């Protein structure tokens, strides 16, 4: 054992002290000796022998249930203080010094010196039970114990729970796995030397410890084999094959030991005596006599020491590198808490200004998408605003059905109301106006929602603008968020007001002259086209039925009745809704038709003489001057120009109605009341003439059906135009009035609200938790620096 070796070990122990005991973790992975073996193989006994003290709880059951990190510190014989261990001399195992020269200290009981090693054992038991419970469970939290003694070599040893196969007591079913994992964790560190304990009275091929050790150290470079219970081997057998390395190859070899037996323990055989008799055992044993100097606890301790030393020398460069990394990391962490000096007035002001500016910049860059901390998990900031505009807002506009809330009745009522007391000549644009305006209002809810969503997103953004440094000053952070939130809230009103106006503006003037507006003509022709399609089918079926009926009647009395003629006339008209017809009311016109003409369209009736009257004119009025907003609304397109005499329409409609109701024959049935009666009118409209809306079933005249459908199409067309404009304008307004405005204003606002000297003290109140973290970090850094200094001294 060289002085250099001692220096090394002292260094490591110092580091161990520093790192383990100041910081409380083993981030440095310092070299240590880890004892592994199956339960009752003698691990604790070996450790005790190395220490030369009887202090570990031992027995036949599972006794070691938490890792025990045992630091042996050699002290000069008369040094009782333990403070100056640099003067440690080469230790001697002979118990030549006073008992009181030795003591133990637990990390969990700082400052308390245990001189009675029975108490040390009791404390280990207590502390084990405290964390691992009273039953047989194990726990991974280590117990740290230091032993100061002139009799020990500087070593760091770890005692671990033994490997077991069968769970006992309260042990969980996976106790074997748990133990195995815990052991593997300790021995897997390249900085640990594995003391693989196997009892000599059990076949070495069954050694669990060697199996585990081989797993993490396949070349056997850092594994020392310890063969216990050599005294318990069968008579006539010995462990020479193993000890000489012929059975199982380990670079560091096998060392045989004889620990105290259970009986020795019970009879309190002193440790010194046990060591003596161990030495005797090897010296006199016929098989081991010749290698007695390479057997026993003393030799094991020396081997461990030198091995550990060599190992430390090997690891030192790594430790240095590791220290550097740790220092760098800690420095960085410390920097994230910000600088410590902010006590001076100038300092405080500039610190606040700095934090404020950083906050504002983070806010702006998050909106602009230039933030360095862009999340890959979810959309945030500007991208999220874009998403709100395009997907959320866009979709909610798209899904509005512009006429779904308009029933046929609503439209008809609007048409009727818009004509006032006077029956209309044409589909009144007033009805279109009346109906389309409330529909435009449907755009307002999604538009306002869009404003709110963007507002909420901005609020969210301002909550994420803090840094670690800022979180150190919770008051300041809170104030920054508050001021920005206020700013945003201020903008919410004007923005939402503007958006409201955007919709109102759209409602203020219905521009039917818009180039994209479908126009009455196009709408009409499309309505007619689809209606023709329907009518054709219906009338074909009717024609057939009628023919059959006539054939039957002819068969009965040989000539057609006037009613038949009338029916024929009507039915013909049903097949020709857009065909030219005699303009003058026919003789066969039903009284109901006459009433229709009087009530519904006398104006049209007045124009009936004009044979050129188109269906369109019929609906929209003849005078071109009546065109509401210009050509598109009225200009007859090629398709819409197919002329139909208005005078025909009522009878056509009537026949349609009859057709629909299946009451084709009612006119010819004398039992039915005459068509002119009120009841007839009532049945015509499906409602009481006095209370027009009381009946649920709307029965539309054909004209009404057409008008309704036409209006519906016009509303859809116009609504689409407004929808497009809204989808375009709302995001622009929100960007301008809310987003960009707050973005541009944020820095000024923060400064004017918060940069006030009287506020500095309050704003820079430091969060206790963060303060502690920072102080801890500072301490850590100091420790690492000290460790680096210690390591630096050695090399
Ligand atoms: P651990 O569970 O691996 O820590 O084993 P212990 O150190 O607690 O020892 C288990 C039992 O074996 C104890 O009763 C010891 O007295 C006994 N024992 C350990 N080593 C030896 C030895 O070398 N010789 C004899 N005779 N008994 C031993
Ligand atoms: Mg044990």
Coordinates of N, CA and C in Angstrom, one line a residue, residues 420-637:
X420 N -98.4 43.4 -48.6 CA -99.3 44.2 -47.9 C -100.7 43.9 -48.3
X421 N -101.6 44.9 -48.2 CA -103.0 44.6 -48.5 C -103.2 44.4 -50.0
X422 N -102.2 44.8 -50.7 CA -102.3 44.7 -52.2 C -101.7 43.4 -52.7
X423 N -102.4 42.6 -53.5 CA -101.7 41.4 -54.0 C -100.6 41.7 -54.9
X424 N -99.6 40.9 -54.9 CA -98.4 41.3 -55.7 C -98.5 40.9 -57.1
X425 N -97.7 41.7 -57.9 CA -97.6 41.4 -59.3 C -96.5 40.4 -59.6
X426 N -95.6 40.4 -58.7 CA -94.4 39.6 -59.0 C -93.8 39.2 -57.7
X427 N -92.9 38.3 -57.7 CA -92.3 37.9 -56.5 C -91.6 39.1 -55.9
X428 N -92.1 39.6 -54.8 CA -91.6 40.9 -54.3 C -90.2 40.8 -53.8
X429 N -89.4 41.7 -54.2 CA -88.0 41.7 -53.7 C -88.0 42.1 -52.2
X430 N -89.1 42.7 -51.8 CA -89.3 43.0 -50.4 C -89.2 41.8 -49.6
X431 N -89.8 40.7 -50.1 CA -89.8 39.4 -49.4 C -88.4 38.9 -49.3
X432 N -87.7 39.0 -50.4 CA -86.3 38.5 -50.4 C -85.5 39.3 -49.4
X433 N -85.7 40.6 -49.5 CA -85.0 41.5 -48.5 C -85.3 41.1 -47.1
X434 N -86.6 41.0 -46.9 CA -87.1 40.6 -45.5 C -86.5 39.3 -45.0
X435 N -86.4 38.4 -45.9 CA -85.9 37.1 -45.5 C -84.4 37.0 -45.4
X436 N -83.7 37.6 -46.3 CA -82.3 37.4 -46.4 C -81.5 38.2 -45.2
X437 N -82.1 39.2 -44.8 CA -81.4 40.0 -43.7 C -81.2 39.2 -42.4
X438 N -82.3 38.6 -41.9 CA -82.1 37.8 -40.7 C -81.1 36.6 -41.0
X439 N -81.1 36.1 -42.2 CA -80.2 35.0 -42.5 C -78.7 35.5 -42.4
X440 N -78.5 36.7 -42.8 CA -77.1 37.2 -42.7 C -76.7 37.3 -41.3
X441 N -77.6 37.6 -40.4 CA -77.3 37.6 -39.0 C -76.7 36.3 -38.5
X442 N -77.1 35.2 -39.2 CA -76.5 33.9 -38.8 C -75.0 33.9 -38.7
X443 N -74.4 34.8 -39.5 CA -72.9 34.9 -39.6 C -72.3 35.5 -38.4
X444 N -73.1 36.2 -37.6 CA -72.5 36.9 -36.5 C -72.0 36.1 -35.4
X445 N -72.7 35.0 -35.0 CA -72.3 34.2 -33.9 C -70.9 33.6 -34.2
X446 N -70.7 32.9 -35.3 CA -69.4 32.4 -35.6 C -68.3 33.5 -35.7
X447 N -68.7 34.6 -36.2 CA -67.7 35.7 -36.3 C -67.3 36.2 -34.9
X448 N -68.3 36.3 -34.0 CA -67.9 36.8 -32.7 C -67.1 35.7 -32.0
X449 N -67.5 34.4 -32.2 CA -66.8 33.3 -31.6 C -65.3 33.3 -32.1
X450 N -65.1 33.7 -33.3 CA -63.7 33.8 -33.9 C -63.0 34.8 -33.1
X451 N -63.6 36.0 -32.8 CA -62.9 37.0 -32.1 C -62.5 36.5 -30.7
X452 N -63.5 35.8 -30.1 CA -63.3 35.3 -28.7 C -62.1 34.3 -28.7
X453 N -62.1 33.4 -29.7 CA -61.1 32.3 -29.7 C -59.7 32.9 -29.9
X454 N -59.6 33.9 -30.7 CA -58.3 34.6 -30.9 C -57.9 35.3 -29.6
X455 N -58.9 35.9 -29.0 CA -58.6 36.6 -27.7 C -58.1 35.6 -26.7
X456 N -58.8 34.5 -26.6 CA -58.4 33.5 -25.6 C -57.0 32.9 -25.9
X457 N -56.7 32.8 -27.2 CA -55.4 32.3 -27.6 C -54.3 33.3 -27.2
X458 N -54.6 34.6 -27.4 CA -53.6 35.6 -27.0 C -53.4 35.6 -25.5
X459 N -54.5 35.4 -24.7 CA -54.4 35.3 -23.3 C -53.5 34.1 -22.9
X460 N -53.7 33.0 -23.6 CA -52.9 31.8 -23.4 C -51.5 32.1 -23.7
X461 N -51.2 32.7 -24.8 CA -49.9 33.1 -25.2 C -49.2 33.9 -24.1
X462 N -49.9 34.8 -23.6 CA -49.2 35.7 -22.6 C -48.9 35.0 -21.3
X463 N -49.7 33.9 -21.1 CA -49.4 33.1 -19.9 C -48.1 32.2 -20.1
X464 N -47.8 32.0 -21.3 CA -46.6 31.1 -21.6 C -45.3 31.9 -21.9
X465 N -45.4 33.2 -21.6 CA -44.3 34.0 -22.0 C -43.2 34.1 -20.9
X466 N -43.5 33.5 -19.8 CA -42.5 33.6 -18.7 C -41.3 32.8 -18.9
X467 N -40.2 33.1 -18.3 CA -39.0 32.3 -18.3 C -38.7 31.8 -16.9
X468 N -37.8 30.9 -16.8 CA -37.4 30.4 -15.5 C -37.0 31.6 -14.6
X469 N -36.3 32.5 -15.2 CA -35.8 33.7 -14.4 C -37.0 34.5 -13.9
X470 N -38.0 34.6 -14.8 CA -39.2 35.4 -14.4 C -40.0 34.7 -13.3
X471 N -40.0 33.4 -13.4 CA -40.8 32.7 -12.4 C -40.2 32.8 -11.0
X472 N -39.0 33.3 -11.0 CA -38.3 33.6 -9.7 C -39.0 34.8 -9.0
X473 N -39.7 35.7 -9.8 CA -40.4 36.8 -9.3 C -41.9 36.7 -9.6
X474 N -42.6 35.9 -8.8 CA -44.0 35.7 -9.1 C -44.8 36.9 -9.2
X475 N -44.5 37.9 -8.4 CA -45.3 39.2 -8.4 C -45.2 39.8 -9.8
X476 N -43.9 39.9 -10.2 CA -43.7 40.6 -11.5 C -44.4 39.8 -12.6
X477 N -44.2 38.5 -12.6 CA -44.8 37.7 -13.6 C -46.3 37.9 -13.7
X478 N -46.9 37.9 -12.5 CA -48.4 38.1 -12.4 C -48.8 39.4 -13.0
X479 N -48.0 40.5 -12.6 CA -48.3 41.8 -13.1 C -48.2 41.9 -14.6
X480 N -47.1 41.3 -15.1 CA -46.9 41.3 -16.6 C -48.1 40.7 -17.3
X481 N -48.5 39.6 -16.8 CA -49.7 38.9 -17.4 C -50.9 39.7 -17.3
X482 N -51.0 40.4 -16.1 CA -52.2 41.2 -15.9 C -52.3 42.4 -16.8
X483 N -51.2 43.0 -17.0 CA -51.1 44.2 -17.9 C -51.5 43.8 -19.3
X484 N -50.8 42.7 -19.8 CA -51.1 42.3 -21.1 C -52.6 41.8 -21.3
X485 N -53.1 41.1 -20.3 CA -54.5 40.7 -20.3 C -55.4 41.9 -20.4
X486 N -55.1 42.9 -19.6 CA -55.9 44.2 -19.7 C -55.9 44.8 -21.1
X487 N -54.7 44.8 -21.6 CA -54.5 45.4 -23.0 C -55.4 44.6 -23.9
X488 N -55.3 43.3 -23.8 CA -56.1 42.4 -24.7 C -57.6 42.7 -24.5
X489 N -58.0 42.7 -23.2 CA -59.4 42.9 -22.9 C -59.9 44.2 -23.5
X490 N -59.1 45.2 -23.4 CA -59.5 46.5 -23.9 C -59.7 46.4 -25.4
X491 N -59.0 45.6 -26.1 CA -59.1 45.5 -27.5 C -60.3 44.6 -27.9
X492 N -60.8 43.8 -27.0 CA -61.8 42.9 -27.3 C -63.1 43.6 -27.7
X493 N -63.4 44.7 -26.9 CA -64.7 45.4 -27.2 C -64.7 46.0 -28.6
X494 N -63.7 46.8 -28.9 CA -63.7 47.4 -30.3 C -63.7 46.4 -31.4
X495 N -62.9 45.3 -31.2 CA -62.8 44.3 -32.2 C -64.2 43.7 -32.4
X496 N -64.8 43.3 -31.3 CA -66.1 42.6 -31.5 C -67.1 43.6 -32.0
X497 N -67.0 44.8 -31.6 CA -67.9 45.9 -32.1 C -67.8 46.0 -33.6
X498 N -66.5 46.0 -34.0 CA -66.3 46.2 -35.5 C -66.8 45.0 -36.2
X499 N -66.6 43.8 -35.7 CA -67.1 42.6 -36.4 C -68.7 42.7 -36.4
X500 N -69.3 43.2 -35.4 CA -70.7 43.3 -35.4 C -71.2 44.3 -36.5
X501 N -70.4 45.4 -36.6 CA -70.7 46.3 -37.7 C -70.6 45.7 -39.1
X502 N -69.5 44.8 -39.2 CA -69.3 44.2 -40.5 C -70.6 43.5 -40.9
X503 N -71.2 42.8 -40.0 CA -72.4 42.0 -40.3 C -73.6 43.0 -40.5
X504 N -73.7 44.0 -39.7 CA -74.7 45.0 -39.8 C -74.6 45.7 -41.2
X505 N -73.4 46.0 -41.6 CA -73.2 46.6 -42.9 C -73.7 45.7 -44.0
X506 N -73.5 44.4 -43.8 CA -74.0 43.5 -44.8 C -75.5 43.5 -44.9
X507 N -76.1 43.7 -43.7 CA -77.5 43.7 -43.7 C -78.1 45.1 -44.1
X508 N -77.3 46.1 -44.1 CA -77.8 47.4 -44.4 C -78.3 47.5 -45.8
X509 N -77.6 46.9 -46.7 CA -77.9 47.1 -48.1 C -77.7 45.7 -48.8
X510 N -78.8 45.3 -49.4 CA -78.7 44.0 -50.1 C -78.4 44.3 -51.6
X511 N -77.2 44.0 -51.9 CA -76.7 44.4 -53.3 C -77.0 43.3 -54.3
X512 N -78.2 43.3 -54.8 CA -78.6 42.3 -55.8 C -77.9 42.4 -57.1
X513 N -77.1 43.5 -57.2 CA -76.4 43.8 -58.4 C -75.0 43.2 -58.4
X514 N -74.7 42.5 -57.3 CA -73.4 41.9 -57.1 C -73.1 40.9 -58.2
X515 N -72.0 41.0 -58.8 CA -71.7 40.2 -60.0 C -71.9 38.7 -59.8
X516 N -71.7 38.2 -58.5 CA -71.8 36.8 -58.3 C -73.2 36.4 -57.9
X517 N -74.1 37.3 -57.8 CA -75.4 37.0 -57.4 C -76.1 36.2 -58.5
X518 N -76.8 35.1 -58.1 CA -77.4 34.2 -59.1 C -78.4 35.0 -60.0
X519 N -79.2 35.9 -59.4 CA -80.1 36.7 -60.2 C -81.4 35.9 -60.4
X520 N -82.5 36.7 -60.5 CA -83.8 36.1 -60.6 C -83.9 35.1 -61.8
X521 N -83.4 35.6 -62.9 CA -83.6 34.8 -64.1 C -83.0 33.4 -64.0
X522 N -81.7 33.4 -63.6 CA -81.1 32.1 -63.4 C -81.8 31.3 -62.4
X523 N -82.1 31.9 -61.3 CA -82.8 31.1 -60.2 C -84.1 30.6 -60.8
X524 N -84.8 31.4 -61.5 CA -86.1 31.0 -62.0 C -85.9 29.8 -63.0
X525 N -85.0 29.9 -63.9 CA -84.9 28.9 -64.9 C -84.5 27.6 -64.2
X526 N -83.7 27.7 -63.1 CA -83.3 26.4 -62.5 C -84.5 25.8 -61.7
X527 N -85.3 26.7 -61.2 CA -86.5 26.2 -60.5 C -87.4 25.6 -61.5
X528 N -87.6 26.2 -62.6 CA -88.6 25.7 -63.5 C -88.0 24.4 -64.1
X529 N -86.8 24.4 -64.4 CA -86.2 23.2 -64.9 C -86.5 22.0 -64.0
X530 N -86.3 22.2 -62.7 CA -86.5 21.1 -61.8 C -88.0 20.8 -61.7
X531 N -88.8 21.8 -61.7 CA -90.2 21.6 -61.6 C -90.7 20.9 -62.8
X532 N -90.3 21.3 -64.0 CA -90.7 20.6 -65.2 C -90.5 19.1 -65.1
X533 N -89.4 18.8 -64.6 CA -89.0 17.4 -64.5 C -90.0 16.7 -63.6
X534 N -90.4 17.3 -62.5 CA -91.3 16.7 -61.6 C -92.7 16.6 -62.3
X535 N -93.1 17.7 -62.8 CA -94.4 17.8 -63.4 C -94.6 16.7 -64.5
X536 N -93.6 16.6 -65.3 CA -93.7 15.7 -66.4 C -94.0 14.3 -66.0
X537 N -93.3 13.9 -65.0 CA -93.6 12.6 -64.4 C -95.0 12.5 -63.9
X538 N -95.4 13.5 -63.1 CA -96.7 13.4 -62.5 C -97.8 13.4 -63.6
X539 N -97.7 14.3 -64.6 CA -98.7 14.4 -65.6 C -98.8 13.2 -66.5
X540 N -97.7 12.6 -66.7 CA -97.7 11.4 -67.5 C -98.6 10.3 -66.9
X541 N -98.4 10.2 -65.6 CA -99.2 9.2 -64.9 C -100.7 9.6 -64.9
X542 N -100.9 10.9 -64.8 CA -102.3 11.4 -64.7 C -103.0 11.2 -66.1
X543 N -102.3 11.5 -67.1 CA -102.8 11.3 -68.5 C -103.3 9.9 -68.7
X544 N -102.5 9.0 -68.2 CA -102.9 7.6 -68.4 C -104.2 7.3 -67.6
X545 N -104.2 7.8 -66.4 CA -105.4 7.5 -65.6 C -106.6 8.1 -66.2
X546 N -106.4 9.3 -66.7 CA -107.6 10.0 -67.3 C -108.1 9.3 -68.5
X547 N -107.2 8.9 -69.3 CA -107.6 8.2 -70.5 C -108.4 7.0 -70.2
X548 N -107.9 6.3 -69.2 CA -108.6 5.1 -68.8 C -110.1 5.4 -68.4
X549 N -110.1 6.5 -67.6 CA -111.4 6.9 -67.0 C -112.4 7.2 -68.2
X550 N -111.9 8.0 -69.1 CA -112.7 8.4 -70.3 C -113.2 7.3 -71.0
X551 N -112.3 6.4 -71.3 CA -112.7 5.2 -72.0 C -113.9 4.5 -71.3
X552 N -113.8 4.5 -70.0 CA -114.9 3.9 -69.2 C -116.2 4.7 -69.4
X553 N -116.1 6.0 -69.3 CA -117.3 6.8 -69.4 C -117.9 6.7 -70.8
X554 N -117.1 6.8 -71.8 CA -117.6 6.7 -73.1 C -118.3 5.3 -73.3
X555 N -117.7 4.4 -72.7 CA -118.3 3.1 -72.7 C -119.7 3.1 -72.0
X556 N -119.9 4.0 -71.0 CA -121.2 4.1 -70.3 C -122.3 4.9 -71.0
X557 N -121.9 6.2 -71.4 CA -123.0 7.0 -72.0 C -122.7 7.5 -73.4
X558 N -121.5 7.2 -73.9 CA -121.2 7.5 -75.2 C -120.7 8.9 -75.5
X559 N -120.9 9.9 -74.6 CA -120.3 11.2 -74.9 C -119.7 11.9 -73.6
X560 N -118.8 12.8 -73.9 CA -118.1 13.4 -72.8 C -118.9 14.5 -72.2
X561 N -118.9 14.6 -70.9 CA -119.6 15.7 -70.2 C -118.7 17.0 -70.2
X562 N -119.4 18.1 -70.0 CA -118.6 19.3 -69.9 C -117.5 19.3 -68.8
X563 N -117.9 18.6 -67.7 CA -116.9 18.5 -66.7 C -115.7 17.8 -67.1
X564 N -116.0 16.8 -68.0 CA -114.8 16.1 -68.5 C -113.9 17.0 -69.3
X565 N -114.6 17.8 -70.1 CA -113.8 18.8 -70.9 C -113.0 19.7 -70.0
X566 N -113.7 20.1 -69.0 CA -113.0 21.0 -68.0 C -111.8 20.3 -67.5
X567 N -112.1 19.1 -67.1 CA -111.0 18.3 -66.5 C -109.9 18.2 -67.5
X568 N -110.3 17.9 -68.7 CA -109.3 17.7 -69.7 C -108.4 19.0 -69.9
X569 N -109.2 20.1 -70.0 CA -108.5 21.4 -70.1 C -107.5 21.5 -69.0
X570 N -107.9 21.3 -67.8 CA -107.0 21.5 -66.7 C -105.9 20.6 -66.7
X571 N -106.2 19.4 -67.0 CA -105.1 18.4 -67.0 C -104.1 18.6 -68.1
X572 N -104.6 19.2 -69.2 CA -103.6 19.5 -70.3 C -102.7 20.6 -69.7
X573 N -103.3 21.6 -69.1 CA -102.5 22.6 -68.6 C -101.4 22.1 -67.6
X574 N -101.8 21.1 -66.9 CA -100.9 20.5 -66.0 C -99.6 20.0 -66.7
X575 N -99.8 19.5 -67.8 CA -98.7 18.9 -68.5 C -97.9 20.0 -69.2
X576 N -98.5 21.2 -69.3 CA -97.8 22.2 -70.1 C -97.6 23.5 -69.2
X577 N -96.9 23.4 -68.2 CA -96.8 24.6 -67.3 C -96.1 25.8 -68.0
X578 N -95.3 25.5 -68.9 CA -94.5 26.7 -69.5 C -94.9 26.9 -71.0
X579 N -96.0 26.2 -71.3 CA -96.3 26.4 -72.8 C -97.2 27.6 -73.0
X580 N -97.2 28.0 -74.2 CA -98.1 29.2 -74.5 C -99.6 28.7 -74.4
X581 N -100.4 29.6 -73.9 CA -101.8 29.2 -73.7 C -102.6 30.4 -74.1
X582 N -103.9 30.2 -74.5 CA -104.7 31.3 -74.7 C -104.7 32.2 -73.5
X583 N -104.6 33.5 -73.8 CA -104.5 34.5 -72.7 C -105.8 34.7 -72.1
X584 N -106.9 34.6 -72.9 CA -108.2 35.0 -72.4 C -108.8 33.8 -71.6
X585 N -109.3 34.1 -70.4 CA -109.8 33.1 -69.5 C -110.8 32.2 -70.3
X586 N -110.6 31.0 -70.1 CA -111.5 30.0 -70.9 C -112.8 29.9 -70.2
X587 N -113.7 29.4 -70.9 CA -115.1 29.1 -70.4 C -115.0 28.1 -69.2
X588 N -114.1 27.3 -69.4 CA -114.1 26.2 -68.4 C -113.3 26.5 -67.1
X589 N -112.9 27.8 -67.1 CA -112.1 28.1 -65.9 C -113.0 27.9 -64.6
X590 N -112.4 27.3 -63.7 CA -113.2 27.0 -62.5 C -113.4 28.2 -61.6
X591 N -114.5 28.2 -60.8 CA -114.7 29.4 -60.0 C -113.5 29.6 -59.0
X592 N -112.9 28.6 -58.6 CA -111.8 28.7 -57.7 C -110.7 29.5 -58.4
X593 N -110.5 29.2 -59.7 CA -109.5 29.9 -60.5 C -109.8 31.4 -60.5
X594 N -111.1 31.6 -60.8 CA -111.5 33.0 -60.8 C -111.2 33.7 -59.5
X595 N -111.5 33.0 -58.4 CA -111.2 33.6 -57.1 C -109.7 33.9 -57.0
X596 N -109.0 32.9 -57.4 CA -107.5 33.0 -57.3 C -107.1 34.3 -58.0
X597 N -107.7 34.5 -59.2 CA -107.3 35.6 -60.0 C -107.6 36.9 -59.3
X598 N -108.8 36.9 -58.7 CA -109.2 38.1 -58.0 C -108.4 38.4 -56.7
X599 N -108.2 37.3 -56.0 CA -107.5 37.5 -54.7 C -106.0 37.6 -54.9
X600 N -105.5 36.8 -55.7 CA -104.1 36.7 -55.8 C -103.4 37.5 -56.8
X601 N -103.9 37.7 -57.9 CA -103.1 38.4 -58.9 C -104.0 39.2 -59.9
X602 N -104.7 40.1 -59.3 CA -105.5 40.9 -60.3 C -104.7 41.7 -61.2
X603 N -103.5 42.2 -60.7 CA -102.6 43.0 -61.5 C -102.2 42.2 -62.7
X604 N -101.9 41.0 -62.4 CA -101.4 40.1 -63.5 C -102.6 39.8 -64.4
X605 N -103.8 39.8 -63.8 CA -105.0 39.6 -64.6 C -105.1 40.7 -65.6
X606 N -104.8 41.9 -65.1 CA -104.9 43.1 -66.0 C -103.9 43.0 -67.1
X607 N -102.8 42.4 -66.9 CA -101.8 42.3 -67.9 C -102.0 41.0 -68.8
X608 N -103.1 40.4 -68.5 CA -103.3 39.1 -69.2 C -103.4 39.2 -70.7
X609 N -103.8 40.4 -71.1 CA -104.0 40.5 -72.5 C -102.7 40.4 -73.3
X610 N -101.6 40.8 -72.6 CA -100.3 40.7 -73.3 C -99.9 39.3 -73.4
X611 N -99.9 38.8 -74.6 CA -99.6 37.4 -74.8 C -98.2 37.1 -74.6
X612 N -97.4 38.1 -74.7 CA -95.9 37.9 -74.6 C -95.5 37.8 -73.1
X613 N -96.5 38.0 -72.2 CA -96.1 37.9 -70.8 C -95.4 36.6 -70.5
X614 N -94.3 36.8 -69.9 CA -93.5 35.6 -69.6 C -93.9 35.2 -68.2
X615 N -93.6 34.0 -67.9 CA -93.7 33.5 -66.5 C -92.9 34.4 -65.6
X616 N -91.8 34.8 -66.0 CA -91.0 35.7 -65.2 C -91.7 37.0 -64.9
X617 N -92.2 37.6 -66.0 CA -92.9 38.8 -65.8 C -94.0 38.7 -64.9
X618 N -94.6 37.5 -65.0 CA -95.7 37.2 -64.1 C -95.3 37.4 -62.7
X619 N -94.1 36.8 -62.4 CA -93.6 36.8 -61.0 C -93.0 38.2 -60.6
X620 N -92.3 38.8 -61.5 CA -91.5 39.9 -61.1 C -92.0 41.2 -61.7
X621 N -93.1 41.2 -62.3 CA -93.6 42.4 -62.9 C -93.1 42.6 -64.3
X622 N -93.9 43.4 -65.1 CA -93.5 43.5 -66.5 C -92.6 44.6 -66.8
X623 N -92.8 45.7 -66.0 CA -92.0 46.8 -66.3 C -90.5 46.6 -66.0
X624 N -89.7 46.9 -67.0 CA -88.3 46.7 -66.7 C -87.8 47.7 -65.7
X625 N -88.5 48.8 -65.6 CA -88.1 49.8 -64.6 C -88.2 49.2 -63.2
X626 N -89.1 48.2 -63.1 CA -89.3 47.6 -61.8 C -88.1 46.8 -61.3
X627 N -87.2 46.6 -62.2 CA -86.0 45.8 -61.8 C -85.4 46.4 -60.6
X628 N -85.2 45.6 -59.7 CA -84.7 46.2 -58.4 C -83.3 46.7 -58.5
X629 N -82.4 45.9 -58.9 CA -81.0 46.3 -58.9 C -80.3 46.2 -60.2
X630 N -81.1 46.0 -61.2 CA -80.6 46.0 -62.5 C -80.8 44.6 -63.2
X631 N -80.1 44.5 -64.3 CA -80.4 43.3 -65.2 C -80.4 42.0 -64.5
X632 N -79.4 41.6 -63.7 CA -79.3 40.2 -63.3 C -80.6 39.7 -62.6
X633 N -81.3 40.6 -61.9 CA -82.4 40.2 -61.2 C -83.6 39.8 -62.1
X634 N -83.7 40.5 -63.2 CA -84.8 40.2 -64.0 C -84.6 39.8 -65.5
X635 N -83.4 40.1 -66.0 CA -83.2 39.8 -67.4 C -83.5 38.4 -67.7
X636 N -84.4 38.2 -68.6 CA -84.7 36.8 -68.9 C -83.6 36.1 -69.6
X637 N -83.1 35.1 -69.1 CA -82.1 34.3 -69.8 C -82.8 33.4 -70.8

